[in-house]
Short mmCIF file of C-alpha atoms in Angstrom, two decimals:
data_model
loop_
_atom_site.label_atom_id
_atom_site.label_comp_id
_atom_site.label_asym_id
_atom_site.label_seq_id
_atom_site.Cartn_x
_atom_site.Cartn_y
_atom_site.Cartn_z
CA MET A 191 48.87 -16.20 -55.97
CA VAL A 192 49.96 -16.73 -52.10
CA LYS A 193 47.90 -19.38 -50.53
CA ALA A 194 45.82 -18.27 -47.37
CA THR A 195 46.39 -20.07 -44.75
CA LYS A 196 45.05 -20.42 -41.38
CA GLN A 197 47.49 -17.53 -39.38
CA THR A 198 45.83 -15.01 -42.57
CA VAL A 199 42.11 -16.28 -42.89
CA LYS A 200 41.90 -14.86 -39.06
CA GLN A 201 43.82 -11.88 -39.48
CA MET A 202 41.66 -11.12 -42.01
CA LYS A 203 38.63 -10.93 -38.29
CA PRO A 204 37.39 -7.80 -38.62
CA ARG A 205 37.40 -6.67 -35.08
CA TYR A 206 34.03 -6.03 -34.23
CA GLU A 207 31.79 -9.62 -35.11
CA TYR A 208 26.95 -8.61 -35.12
CA ILE A 209 26.58 -11.58 -33.45
CA SER A 210 22.81 -12.50 -32.41
CA SER A 211 19.69 -10.70 -31.93
CA ALA A 212 16.63 -11.41 -29.70
CA LYS A 213 13.43 -10.10 -28.69
CA LEU A 214 14.11 -8.14 -24.96
CA PRO A 215 10.72 -7.87 -23.19
CA THR A 216 11.61 -5.46 -19.67
CA ARG A 217 9.25 -3.41 -17.41
CA PHE A 218 9.15 -0.07 -19.65
CA GLY A 219 7.92 -2.29 -22.58
CA LEU A 220 9.79 -4.32 -25.62
CA PHE A 221 13.86 -3.66 -26.63
CA ASN A 222 15.79 -5.94 -28.84
CA ILE A 223 18.79 -7.39 -27.42
CA HIS A 224 21.06 -7.47 -30.41
CA GLY A 225 24.79 -8.91 -29.17
CA PHE A 226 28.68 -8.04 -29.93
CA TRP A 227 32.00 -10.05 -30.05
CA ASP A 228 35.20 -7.87 -29.99
CA ASN A 229 38.54 -10.01 -30.99
CA THR A 230 41.09 -8.73 -30.24
CA GLU A 231 39.31 -7.70 -26.28
CA LYS A 232 37.87 -11.09 -26.44
CA GLN A 233 34.69 -9.49 -25.07
CA GLU A 234 31.23 -8.54 -25.03
CA HIS A 235 29.38 -6.34 -26.04
CA ILE A 236 25.26 -5.65 -26.65
CA ALA A 237 23.15 -3.15 -27.44
CA LEU A 238 18.40 -1.96 -26.35
CA SER A 239 16.95 -0.86 -30.03
CA HIS A 240 13.23 0.39 -29.20
CA GLY A 241 11.07 0.65 -32.22
CA SER A 242 11.78 1.21 -35.90
CA TRP A 243 14.11 3.80 -37.83
CA GLN A 244 15.09 4.88 -41.09
CA ALA A 245 18.49 5.15 -42.46
CA SER A 246 18.01 9.02 -42.45
CA ASP A 247 16.41 9.46 -38.85
CA THR A 248 17.52 11.09 -36.32
CA VAL A 249 17.74 8.34 -33.19
CA PRO A 250 17.97 9.03 -29.18
CA ILE A 251 20.85 6.36 -27.94
CA ARG A 252 22.56 6.53 -25.33
CA ILE A 253 26.37 4.82 -24.14
CA HIS A 254 25.87 2.81 -20.97
CA SER A 255 29.08 0.88 -19.45
CA GLU A 256 28.41 -1.26 -18.09
CA CYS A 257 28.55 -0.80 -13.90
CA LEU A 258 26.89 -4.12 -12.46
CA THR A 259 26.61 -2.40 -8.97
CA GLY A 260 24.07 1.07 -10.57
CA ASP A 261 22.21 -2.02 -12.95
CA SER A 262 21.27 -4.89 -11.67
CA LEU A 263 22.39 -4.21 -7.45
CA PHE A 264 20.63 -1.08 -7.57
CA SER A 265 23.70 1.13 -5.62
CA ILE A 266 23.09 4.43 -5.03
CA LYS A 267 26.36 5.35 -4.73
CA CYS A 268 27.09 6.25 -7.96
CA ASP A 269 23.93 6.87 -10.91
CA CYS A 270 24.36 4.55 -13.53
CA GLY A 271 21.31 2.93 -12.69
CA PHE A 272 18.98 5.99 -12.48
CA GLN A 273 20.78 6.53 -16.21
CA LEU A 274 19.33 3.16 -18.01
CA GLU A 275 16.18 3.02 -16.42
CA LYS A 276 15.60 6.80 -17.66
CA ALA A 277 17.18 5.97 -20.78
CA MET A 278 15.10 3.19 -21.93
CA GLN A 279 11.91 5.00 -20.46
CA ASN A 280 12.96 8.08 -22.34
CA ILE A 281 13.63 5.40 -25.57
CA VAL A 282 9.92 3.52 -25.24
CA GLU A 283 8.36 7.64 -24.88
CA HIS A 284 9.91 8.48 -28.58
CA GLY A 285 9.29 6.14 -29.77
CA PHE A 286 12.48 4.32 -31.37
CA GLY A 287 16.11 5.21 -29.87
CA LEU A 288 18.94 2.80 -29.40
CA ILE A 289 21.43 1.67 -26.20
CA LEU A 290 24.37 0.49 -27.15
CA TYR A 291 25.68 -0.70 -23.99
CA LEU A 292 28.92 -1.38 -22.89
CA ARG A 293 30.95 -3.75 -20.72
CA GLN A 294 33.12 -1.98 -19.43
CA GLU A 295 33.16 -1.99 -15.52
CA GLY A 296 34.39 0.39 -13.03
CA ARG A 297 35.06 2.94 -15.95
CA GLY A 298 37.52 1.00 -17.85
CA ILE A 299 39.17 -1.10 -14.80
CA GLY A 300 36.80 -3.78 -14.17
CA LEU A 301 34.98 -5.63 -11.35
CA LEU A 302 37.11 -6.33 -8.63
CA ASN A 303 38.98 -3.21 -9.41
CA LYS A 304 35.63 -1.23 -9.04
CA ILE A 305 35.37 -2.54 -5.74
CA LYS A 306 38.64 -1.99 -3.79
CA ALA A 307 38.73 1.92 -5.65
CA TYR A 308 35.58 1.45 -3.63
CA ARG A 309 37.26 0.33 -0.19
CA LEU A 310 39.54 4.10 -1.64
CA GLN A 311 36.45 6.28 -1.88
CA ASP A 312 35.15 4.43 1.68
CA MET A 313 38.04 5.81 3.22
CA GLY A 314 37.58 9.56 1.54
CA LEU A 315 39.82 9.43 -1.62
CA ASP A 316 37.74 10.60 -4.54
CA THR A 317 37.12 8.71 -7.69
CA VAL A 318 39.37 10.12 -9.52
CA GLU A 319 41.79 9.45 -6.89
CA ALA A 320 40.37 6.48 -5.96
CA ASN A 321 40.99 5.06 -10.20
CA GLU A 322 44.38 6.99 -10.27
CA HIS A 323 46.26 5.04 -6.34
CA LEU A 324 44.90 2.29 -7.71
CA GLY A 325 47.68 2.79 -11.31
CA PHE A 326 44.70 3.22 -12.68
CA ASP A 327 43.60 6.23 -15.61
CA ALA A 328 40.74 8.50 -13.86
CA ASP A 329 38.96 6.73 -17.64
CA LEU A 330 39.73 3.69 -18.91
CA ARG A 331 36.92 3.46 -21.57
CA ASP A 332 36.91 2.55 -25.55
CA TYR A 333 33.68 3.31 -27.37
CA HIS A 334 35.14 2.60 -31.12
CA ILE A 335 32.91 -1.07 -31.23
CA CYS A 336 29.96 2.29 -31.38
CA LYS A 337 30.30 2.59 -34.78
CA SER A 338 29.98 -0.91 -35.94
CA MET A 339 27.21 -1.71 -33.36
CA LEU A 340 25.46 1.14 -34.96
CA ASP A 341 26.47 0.60 -38.38
CA THR A 342 24.99 -2.33 -37.84
CA LEU A 343 21.54 -0.31 -36.87
CA ASN A 344 20.90 1.14 -39.83
CA VAL A 345 22.15 4.43 -37.50
CA THR A 346 23.59 7.60 -39.61
CA GLU A 347 23.31 10.39 -37.06
CA VAL A 348 21.83 10.18 -33.13
CA GLU A 349 21.08 12.43 -30.56
CA LEU A 350 23.37 11.66 -27.14
CA MET A 351 20.78 11.36 -24.23
CA THR A 352 24.89 12.31 -21.51
CA ASN A 353 26.13 14.91 -19.22
CA ASN A 354 29.57 13.35 -20.44
CA PRO A 355 31.01 15.91 -23.27
CA LYS A 356 34.16 12.94 -24.30
CA LYS A 357 31.31 10.06 -25.47
CA LEU A 358 29.73 13.07 -27.55
CA ARG A 359 33.90 13.78 -28.66
CA ALA A 360 33.86 10.44 -29.30
CA LEU A 361 31.50 9.79 -32.09
CA THR A 362 31.91 13.22 -33.02
CA ASP A 363 35.55 11.08 -34.10
CA LEU A 364 34.84 8.34 -35.62
CA GLY A 365 32.53 9.71 -38.01
CA ILE A 366 28.99 9.59 -36.22
CA LYS A 367 26.72 12.65 -36.61
CA VAL A 368 25.91 13.75 -33.23
CA VAL A 369 22.68 16.64 -33.78
CA LYS A 370 22.78 17.57 -29.96
CA ARG A 371 23.68 15.85 -26.18
CA LYS A 372 20.38 15.24 -24.68
CA ALA A 373 21.18 15.72 -20.98
CA ILE A 374 20.18 12.46 -18.69
CA ASP A 375 18.47 12.76 -15.38
CA HIS A 376 20.12 12.12 -12.72
CA GLY A 377 19.55 10.72 -9.31
CA VAL A 378 20.92 12.61 -6.31
CA THR A 379 21.50 11.46 -3.19
CA GLU A 380 23.28 12.06 0.20
CA TYR A 381 25.04 8.62 -1.01
CA ASN A 382 26.93 9.92 -4.42
CA LYS A 383 26.45 13.83 -4.83
CA ALA A 384 30.47 13.79 -3.98
CA TYR A 385 30.42 11.77 -6.44
CA LEU A 386 28.88 13.77 -9.03
CA GLN A 387 31.08 17.21 -7.65
CA THR A 388 33.76 14.86 -8.99
CA LYS A 389 32.92 14.22 -12.09
CA THR A 390 32.22 17.31 -12.90
CA ASN A 391 35.18 19.45 -11.42
CA LYS A 392 37.50 16.16 -12.71
CA LEU A 393 35.59 14.90 -15.62
CA GLY A 394 34.12 17.54 -17.20
CA HIS A 395 30.94 16.14 -16.87
CA LYS A 396 26.99 18.70 -16.43
CA PHE A 397 24.63 17.85 -13.59
CA ASN A 398 22.01 19.57 -11.61
CA LEU A 399 22.94 19.40 -8.65
CA ASP A 400 20.41 21.05 -6.70
CA LYS A 401 18.66 18.56 -4.74
CA LEU A 402 17.96 14.89 -3.27
CA VAL A 403 15.88 12.30 -4.70
#
């Protein structure tokens, strides 16, 4: 028999770990916040749940990548803050649901690189060109942790709130049953309309850009 060493025990540790949960009252309603840890990337992620469900229920969810500027600083250069608020409203109105909030700022390039990309956009590049000019792919996000988060929170099939079909494909590839993709309302402003148009033309997102808010 081979005796387990500290090194082998460390190697056996799962990549994704559930850490803890707590109540999180918000201006939209009462949520619970759940913490997760990625042992490979050394990164923390959270989920926000509202209400309760059975394993057989179809749960409305949103996968939301962190956007400090949009979510916390109220920027209208993007549509992130608009969509996060709308997702929370939709979930409370539905009675239950879940937001997977992934720490993937700037489609995976990080906050400081996103600021560099913003500077390039101020100079005339679009959001995809700016990321690529900095040496990154247009979208570096990874959704593998979503399976662990959904398993932990007893979700087996979902209605996905997104305008990005790539997220639907990512969940399906992970073996998650997506019953429906539901478009999520987004705030269109004079500052982000070109950004949304780029996401439509180059990243396959689906938007209605007819009106400015």
